[in-house]
Amino acid sequence: MSRRKAPKSVVKRLPVYLRILDNLIRRDIEVVSSRVLSDETGFTAEQIRKDLAYFGAFGTRGTGYNTHYLRDKLLRIIGLHRVTKIIVVGYGHLGKALTRYNAVKNSYVDIVAAFDINPVEEEAIEGLRVLEMQYLPEVIREEEVKVAILTVPAEAAQEVVDLLVENGITSILNFAPTNISVPEGVYVHNTDLTLELQTLIYYSFEDEALHYGE
Amino acid sequence: MSRRKAPKSVVKRLPVYLRILDNLIRRDIEVVSSRVLSDETGFTAEQIRKDLAYFGAFGTRGTGYNTHYLRDKLLRIIGLHRVTKIIVVGYGHLGKALTRYNAVKNSYVDIVAAFDINPVEEEAIEGLRVLEMQYLPEVIREEEVKVAILTVPAEAAQEVVDLLVENGITSILNFAPTNISVPEGVYVHNTDLTLELQTLIYYSFEDEALHYGE
């Protein structure tokens, strides 16, 4: 079974399983049934069994899954058994915060460098290089970086994305408030906080009739 | 037509239309056809016409939409014609960054206060109150805040959400890396950066066969 052929919906559930398993292991639980995983995740036991079987992770009928074994397998499937090198492009408020945020700053990620058109190194976290954009191609290629977090303004986004992809980046977490185009084979996740906040505002109003011709 | 009855898929497209219209107006474009909107958004002209008609925004057949009129209408539909009061709960790296990030800090949003179990006011942006959690109910009720950005750790999330909802919050942008439960009528958008980054890492690997029994 090929990595890229796994349905995206299945792939997106893997980190959820991993999180639950981490919690179970922290609570010293050695074996977990599909039913407990179902209660914890909100997915059906059937869906869970199918998802895991897809990657060759089979539990023992009647017993369930060994938590340590399953967690180790998931780490490998997701790719967290090795340290992933990433770069952060755009070192403004959001970029800076992400380099310090424990979702990004953790044991399976190495932030090789941050980049900005106007790097201010004094504010960097210890050990983080903050470099000018001109060094981006060189760093990506030398360190064989595949993953980038994009926190540049909308107007710069496509140009930067083209540069990233040209130099070997294959996965982008895009926070720039705009669509970006990438070639086939490059994976993008868009987090558009402006859109999300505006949608939130829409829903914050009382359920009222919206009038025509206002 | 009632606000809450509009399909979520339609609601989520509204801020995209608004963004495109802002761009068009900046370029001094007075009238726009569904076809141009289609090119700019990636949605079909038919979808766009349907979406806008849903809210009573009809263009003129053969001419298109007046950009200023449509933008004004969209501002009202989304709810951005008035300033929305919001609070940020959890004033760590991410919370702080969001209070400075222009997706959040802009003319239609008033960040009434940020909250933290351990508020450090010196780092706050000018004019932003950073308060202890004990003041949260009072502030929400007095200012009639409906929207909250949640940037607390996973273990605190549900307890804080319960407090928010109890005091009148109806829309939550959740960054805590965990699921949260809310009653019907409360809208939540989950941005789980850990999950997104792990998915990115999955896709950053070469398309290889994943082996059974590794």
Coordinates of C-alpha atoms in Angstrom, one line a residue:
Chain A
M1 CA 0.0 0.0 0.0
S2 CA 1.4 3.3 -1.1
R3 CA 1.6 6.3 1.1
R4 CA 0.1 8.7 -1.3
K5 CA -2.8 6.4 -2.2
A6 CA -4.2 6.4 1.3
P7 CA -7.4 8.4 1.3
K8 CA -6.9 11.9 2.8
S9 CA -9.7 11.3 5.2
V10 CA -7.9 8.3 6.7
V11 CA -4.6 10.2 6.9
K12 CA -6.2 13.0 8.8
R13 CA -7.4 10.7 11.4
L14 CA -3.9 9.2 12.1
P15 CA -2.7 12.1 14.3
V16 CA -6.0 11.8 16.3
Y17 CA -5.3 8.2 17.0
L18 CA -1.7 9.1 18.0
R19 CA -2.9 11.7 20.4
I20 CA -5.4 9.3 22.1
L21 CA -2.7 6.6 22.4
D22 CA -0.3 9.1 24.0
N23 CA -3.0 9.9 26.5
L24 CA -3.6 6.2 27.2
I25 CA 0.0 5.4 27.6
R26 CA 0.4 8.3 30.0
R27 CA -2.4 6.7 32.0
D28 CA -0.4 3.4 32.0
I29 CA -3.0 1.6 29.8
E30 CA -1.4 -1.3 28.0
V31 CA -4.3 -2.6 25.8
V32 CA -7.1 -0.7 24.2
S33 CA -10.2 -2.0 22.4
S34 CA -11.7 -0.5 19.2
R35 CA -14.7 0.4 21.4
V36 CA -12.6 2.5 23.8
L37 CA -10.8 4.2 20.9
S38 CA -14.2 4.9 19.5
D39 CA -15.4 6.5 22.7
E40 CA -12.3 8.6 22.8
T41 CA -12.2 9.7 19.2
G42 CA -15.8 9.9 18.3
F43 CA -15.1 7.7 15.2
T44 CA -17.0 4.3 14.9
A45 CA -15.1 1.2 16.0
E46 CA -15.5 -0.1 12.4
Q47 CA -13.9 3.0 10.9
I48 CA -11.0 2.7 13.3
R49 CA -10.4 -0.9 12.5
K50 CA -10.6 -0.2 8.8
D51 CA -8.2 2.8 9.1
L52 CA -5.6 0.9 11.0
A53 CA -5.9 -2.2 8.9
Y54 CA -5.2 0.0 5.9
F55 CA -1.7 0.5 7.2
G56 CA -1.2 -3.0 8.3
A57 CA -1.9 -2.4 12.0
F58 CA -4.1 -5.2 13.1
G59 CA -5.2 -5.7 16.6
T60 CA -6.0 -9.0 18.2
R61 CA -9.6 -10.0 17.9
G62 CA -11.2 -10.1 21.4
T63 CA -8.3 -8.3 23.0
G64 CA -7.7 -5.1 21.1
Y65 CA -4.5 -3.2 20.4
N66 CA -1.3 -3.1 22.4
T67 CA -1.0 0.7 23.0
H68 CA 2.8 0.9 22.8
Y69 CA 2.9 -1.2 19.7
L70 CA 0.2 0.8 18.0
R71 CA 1.7 4.1 19.0
D72 CA 5.0 3.1 17.6
K73 CA 3.4 1.9 14.4
L74 CA 1.5 5.2 14.0
L75 CA 4.7 7.2 14.7
R76 CA 6.3 5.4 11.8
I77 CA 3.3 5.7 9.5
I78 CA 2.9 9.4 10.1
G79 CA 6.6 9.8 9.8
L80 CA 7.3 11.0 13.4
H81 CA 9.9 8.3 14.2
R82 CA 12.4 10.6 12.6
V83 CA 13.0 14.3 13.1
T84 CA 11.4 16.3 10.3
K85 CA 13.2 19.4 9.3
I86 CA 11.0 22.4 8.7
I87 CA 11.4 26.1 7.9
V88 CA 9.2 29.0 8.8
V89 CA 8.9 31.7 6.1
G90 CA 7.8 35.0 7.3
Y91 CA 9.0 35.9 10.8
G92 CA 6.3 38.4 11.9
H93 CA 4.1 38.0 15.0
L94 CA 2.5 34.8 13.8
G95 CA 5.7 33.2 12.5
K96 CA 7.5 34.0 15.7
A97 CA 4.7 32.6 17.8
L98 CA 4.6 29.4 15.8
T99 CA 8.3 28.8 16.3
R100 CA 7.7 28.9 20.1
Y101 CA 4.4 27.1 20.0
N102 CA 4.6 23.5 21.2
A103 CA 2.6 22.2 18.4
V104 CA 5.6 23.1 16.2
K105 CA 8.5 23.2 18.7
N106 CA 8.7 19.6 19.8
S107 CA 10.8 16.4 19.7
Y108 CA 9.9 15.3 16.2
V109 CA 10.4 18.7 14.4
D110 CA 13.6 20.6 13.9
I111 CA 13.1 24.2 12.8
V112 CA 16.1 24.5 10.7
A113 CA 15.7 28.3 10.2
A114 CA 13.2 31.1 9.9
F115 CA 13.2 33.5 7.0
D116 CA 12.1 37.0 6.6
I117 CA 12.8 39.9 4.2
N118 CA 13.8 41.8 7.3
P119 CA 15.1 39.4 9.9
V120 CA 15.4 40.6 13.5
E121 CA 17.5 38.0 15.3
E122 CA 17.2 39.4 18.8
E123 CA 13.7 38.1 19.2
A124 CA 14.5 34.6 18.0
I125 CA 14.2 31.7 20.3
E126 CA 17.5 30.2 21.4
G127 CA 19.3 28.5 18.6
L128 CA 16.9 29.6 15.9
R129 CA 18.6 31.2 12.9
V130 CA 16.6 34.0 11.3
L131 CA 17.9 34.5 7.8
E132 CA 17.2 36.7 4.8
M133 CA 15.2 35.3 2.0
Q134 CA 18.3 35.1 -0.3
Y135 CA 19.5 32.1 1.8
L136 CA 16.3 30.2 1.4
P137 CA 17.2 28.0 -1.7
E138 CA 20.6 27.1 -0.2
V139 CA 19.2 26.1 3.2
I140 CA 16.3 24.0 1.7
R141 CA 18.6 22.1 -0.6
E142 CA 21.5 21.6 1.8
E143 CA 19.2 20.5 4.7
E144 CA 16.8 18.7 2.3
V145 CA 13.9 20.4 3.9
K146 CA 10.5 19.2 2.7
V147 CA 8.1 21.1 5.0
A148 CA 7.5 24.8 5.3
I149 CA 5.2 27.0 7.4
L150 CA 4.2 30.0 5.4
T151 CA 3.4 33.2 7.4
V152 CA 4.0 35.9 4.9
P153 CA 1.5 38.6 3.8
A154 CA -1.0 37.7 1.0
E155 CA 0.8 39.7 -1.6
A156 CA 4.1 37.8 -1.2
A157 CA 2.6 34.4 -0.8
Q158 CA 2.5 33.0 -4.4
E159 CA 6.0 34.2 -5.2
V160 CA 7.4 32.7 -2.0
V161 CA 5.5 29.4 -2.7
D162 CA 7.0 29.2 -6.2
L163 CA 10.4 29.6 -4.7
L164 CA 9.8 27.0 -2.0
V165 CA 8.4 24.4 -4.5
E166 CA 11.2 25.1 -7.0
N167 CA 13.7 24.2 -4.3
G168 CA 12.1 21.0 -3.1
I169 CA 9.4 21.8 -0.5
T170 CA 6.6 19.3 -0.8
S171 CA 4.3 20.2 2.1
I172 CA 3.1 23.7 3.1
L173 CA 1.1 24.9 6.0
N174 CA -0.2 28.2 4.6
F175 CA -1.3 31.0 6.9
A176 CA -1.2 33.7 4.3
P177 CA -4.8 34.9 3.8
T178 CA -4.9 34.0 0.1
N179 CA -5.1 30.9 -2.2
I180 CA -1.9 29.6 -3.4
S181 CA -1.2 27.4 -6.4
V182 CA 1.1 24.4 -6.3
P183 CA 1.9 21.7 -8.7
E184 CA 0.5 18.2 -8.3
G185 CA 2.3 16.3 -5.6
V186 CA 2.7 19.3 -3.3
Y187 CA 0.4 19.2 -0.3
V188 CA -1.0 22.4 1.1
H189 CA -3.1 23.0 4.2
N190 CA -4.6 26.4 4.3
T191 CA -5.5 28.0 7.7
D192 CA -7.1 31.3 6.9
L193 CA -7.7 33.0 10.1
T194 CA -9.5 36.0 8.6
L195 CA -12.0 33.8 6.9
E196 CA -12.5 31.7 10.1
L197 CA -12.9 34.8 12.3
Q198 CA -15.4 36.4 9.8
T199 CA -17.4 33.1 9.8
L200 CA -17.4 33.1 13.5
I201 CA -18.7 36.7 13.5
Y202 CA -21.5 35.6 11.1
Y203 CA -22.6 33.0 13.6
S204 CA -22.3 35.2 16.6
F205 CA -25.4 37.1 15.7
E206 CA -28.8 36.1 17.0
D207 CA -30.7 33.9 14.7
E208 CA -32.5 36.6 12.8
A209 CA -34.1 37.0 9.5
L210 CA -31.7 38.6 7.0
H211 CA -33.7 41.2 5.1
Y212 CA -33.7 41.7 1.4
G213 CA -32.7 45.0 0.0
E214 CA -31.1 46.4 3.2
Chain B
M1 CA -34.4 33.7 5.2
S2 CA -32.9 33.1 8.6
R3 CA -29.2 33.6 9.3
R4 CA -28.8 30.2 11.0
K5 CA -30.6 28.3 8.2
A6 CA -28.1 29.3 5.5
P7 CA -26.0 26.3 4.6
K8 CA -22.6 26.4 6.3
S9 CA -20.9 25.8 2.9
V10 CA -22.5 29.0 1.6
V11 CA -21.6 31.0 4.8
K12 CA -17.9 30.0 4.5
R13 CA -17.8 31.4 1.0
L14 CA -19.0 34.9 2.0
P15 CA -15.6 36.1 3.4
V16 CA -14.0 34.9 0.2
Y17 CA -16.3 37.1 -1.9
L18 CA -15.7 40.0 0.5
R19 CA -11.9 39.6 0.1
I20 CA -12.2 39.6 -3.7
L21 CA -14.5 42.6 -3.7
D22 CA -12.0 44.5 -1.5
N23 CA -9.3 43.8 -4.0
L24 CA -11.5 44.9 -6.9
I25 CA -12.5 48.1 -5.2
R26 CA -8.8 48.8 -4.4
R27 CA -8.2 48.5 -8.2
D28 CA -11.0 51.0 -8.8
I29 CA -13.3 48.4 -10.5
E30 CA -17.0 49.5 -10.2
V31 CA -18.8 46.6 -11.8
V32 CA -18.0 42.9 -11.7
S33 CA -19.6 40.0 -13.6
S34 CA -20.2 36.5 -12.1
R35 CA -17.6 35.2 -14.6
V36 CA -14.8 37.5 -13.2
L37 CA -15.9 36.6 -9.6
S38 CA -15.6 33.0 -10.8
D39 CA -12.1 33.4 -12.1
E40 CA -11.0 35.1 -8.9
T41 CA -12.6 32.7 -6.5
G42 CA -12.5 29.4 -8.3
F43 CA -16.2 28.9 -7.7
T44 CA -18.5 28.5 -10.6
A45 CA -20.5 31.5 -11.8
E46 CA -23.7 29.5 -11.1
Q47 CA -22.6 28.8 -7.5
I48 CA -21.8 32.5 -6.9
R49 CA -25.1 33.7 -8.3
K50 CA -27.0 31.1 -6.1
D51 CA -25.0 32.0 -3.0
L52 CA -25.6 35.7 -3.3
A53 CA -29.2 35.3 -4.3
Y54 CA -29.7 33.4 -1.1
F55 CA -29.0 36.6 0.8
G56 CA -31.0 38.7 -1.5
A57 CA -28.0 40.1 -3.3
F58 CA -29.0 40.1 -6.9
G59 CA -26.9 41.5 -9.7
T60 CA -28.2 43.0 -12.9
R61 CA -28.5 40.4 -15.7
G62 CA -26.0 41.3 -18.5
T63 CA -24.2 43.8 -16.3
G64 CA -23.1 42.1 -13.1
Y65 CA -22.7 43.4 -9.6
N66 CA -21.9 46.9 -8.5
T67 CA -18.8 46.2 -6.4
H68 CA -19.4 48.9 -3.7
Y69 CA -23.1 47.8 -3.3
L70 CA -22.2 44.1 -3.1
R71 CA -19.4 44.7 -0.7
D72 CA -21.6 46.8 1.6
K73 CA -24.2 44.1 1.5
L74 CA -21.7 41.4 2.3
L75 CA -20.3 43.4 5.2
R76 CA -23.8 43.5 6.6
I77 CA -24.6 39.8 5.9
I78 CA -21.4 38.6 7.6
G79 CA -21.9 41.2 10.4
L80 CA -18.8 43.4 9.8
H81 CA -20.7 46.6 9.4
R82 CA -20.6 46.8 13.2
V83 CA -17.6 46.3 15.4
T84 CA -17.6 42.8 17.0
K85 CA -16.3 42.6 20.5
I86 CA -14.1 39.5 21.1
I87 CA -12.0 38.1 23.9
V88 CA -8.8 36.1 23.7
V89 CA -8.5 33.4 26.4
G90 CA -5.0 32.1 27.0
Y91 CA -2.4 34.8 26.6
G92 CA 0.7 32.6 25.7
H93 CA 2.8 32.9 22.6
L94 CA -0.1 32.1 20.3
G95 CA -2.7 34.2 22.1
K96 CA -0.3 37.1 22.1
A97 CA 0.5 36.7 18.4
L98 CA -3.2 36.6 17.5
T99 CA -3.9 39.8 19.3
R100 CA -1.3 41.5 17.1
Y101 CA -2.1 39.7 13.9
N102 CA -4.0 41.8 11.4
A103 CA -6.5 39.0 10.7
V104 CA -7.7 39.7 14.3
K105 CA -6.6 43.2 15.0
N106 CA -8.6 45.3 12.5
S107 CA -11.4 47.8 12.1
Y108 CA -14.3 45.4 12.6
V109 CA -13.0 43.7 15.7
D110 CA -12.5 45.1 19.1
I111 CA -10.4 42.9 21.4
V112 CA -12.1 43.8 24.6
A113 CA -9.6 41.9 26.8
A114 CA -7.3 38.9 26.9
F115 CA -7.4 36.5 29.8
D116 CA -4.8 34.2 31.4
I117 CA -4.3 32.3 34.6
N118 CA -1.1 34.3 34.9
P119 CA -1.4 37.6 33.1
V120 CA 1.7 39.5 32.2
E121 CA 0.6 42.9 31.1
E122 CA 3.9 44.4 30.1
E123 CA 3.9 42.4 26.9
A124 CA 0.4 43.5 25.9
I125 CA -0.2 45.6 22.8
E126 CA -1.2 49.2 23.6
G127 CA -4.6 49.4 25.1
L128 CA -5.1 45.7 25.6
R129 CA -6.2 44.7 29.1
V130 CA -4.8 41.3 30.1
L131 CA -6.9 40.0 33.0
E132 CA -7.1 37.1 35.4
M133 CA -9.6 34.4 34.6
Q134 CA -11.8 35.5 37.6
Y135 CA -12.9 38.6 35.6
L136 CA -14.0 36.6 32.6
P137 CA -17.7 36.2 33.4
E138 CA -18.1 39.8 34.4
V139 CA -16.4 41.1 31.2
I140 CA -18.3 38.9 28.9
R141 CA -21.6 39.9 30.4
E142 CA -21.0 43.6 30.7
E143 CA -19.6 44.0 27.2
E144 CA -22.0 41.4 25.8
V145 CA -19.2 39.6 24.1
K146 CA -20.2 36.7 21.8
V147 CA -17.0 35.7 20.2
A148 CA -13.9 34.1 21.8
I149 CA -10.5 33.0 20.6
L150 CA -9.4 30.0 22.7
T151 CA -5.6 29.6 23.0
V152 CA -5.3 27.6 26.3
P153 CA -3.6 24.2 26.8
A154 CA -5.6 21.1 26.0
E155 CA -6.2 20.1 29.6
A156 CA -7.8 23.5 30.4
A157 CA -9.9 23.7 27.2
Q158 CA -13.2 22.1 28.1
E159 CA -13.4 23.8 31.5
V160 CA -12.8 27.2 29.9
V161 CA -15.3 26.5 27.1
D162 CA -18.0 25.6 29.7
L163 CA -17.3 28.9 31.4
L164 CA -17.4 30.8 28.2
V165 CA -20.7 29.3 27.0
E166 CA -22.3 29.7 30.4
N167 CA -21.6 33.4 30.3
G168 CA -23.0 34.0 26.8
I169 CA -20.2 33.2 24.2
T170 CA -21.8 31.8 21.1
S171 CA -18.8 31.5 18.7
I172 CA -15.4 30.0 19.5
L173 CA -12.2 29.9 17.4
N174 CA -10.5 26.9 19.1
F175 CA -6.7 26.5 18.9
A176 CA -6.5 24.1 21.9
P177 CA -5.2 20.8 20.6
T178 CA -8.3 18.9 21.7
N179 CA -12.0 18.4 20.9
I180 CA -14.4 20.6 22.8
S181 CA -18.1 20.0 23.4
V182 CA -20.5 22.8 23.1
P183 CA -24.3 22.9 23.3
E184 CA -26.4 23.3 20.1
G185 CA -26.3 26.8 18.8
V186 CA -22.7 27.5 19.7
Y187 CA -20.4 27.6 16.7
V188 CA -16.9 26.3 16.9
H189 CA -14.1 26.3 14.5
N190 CA -11.2 24.0 15.4
T191 CA -7.7 24.9 14.2
D192 CA -5.5 22.1 15.4
L193 CA -2.0 22.9 14.4
T194 CA -0.5 19.7 15.8
L195 CA -2.8 17.6 13.6
E196 CA -2.2 19.8 10.6
L197 CA 1.6 19.7 11.0
Q198 CA 1.6 15.9 11.5
T199 CA -0.5 15.5 8.3
L200 CA 2.0 17.7 6.5
I201 CA 4.8 15.5 7.7
Y202 CA 3.0 12.4 6.5
Y203 CA 2.8 13.9 3.0
S204 CA 6.4 15.2 3.0
F205 CA 7.7 11.7 2.6
E206 CA 8.4 10.3 -0.9
D207 CA 5.6 8.2 -2.2
E208 CA 6.7 4.9 -0.9
A209 CA 5.1 1.7 0.0
L210 CA 4.3 1.4 3.6
H211 CA 5.3 -2.0 4.8
Y212 CA 3.3 -4.3 6.9
G213 CA 4.7 -5.6 10.1
E214 CA 7.4 -3.0 10.4

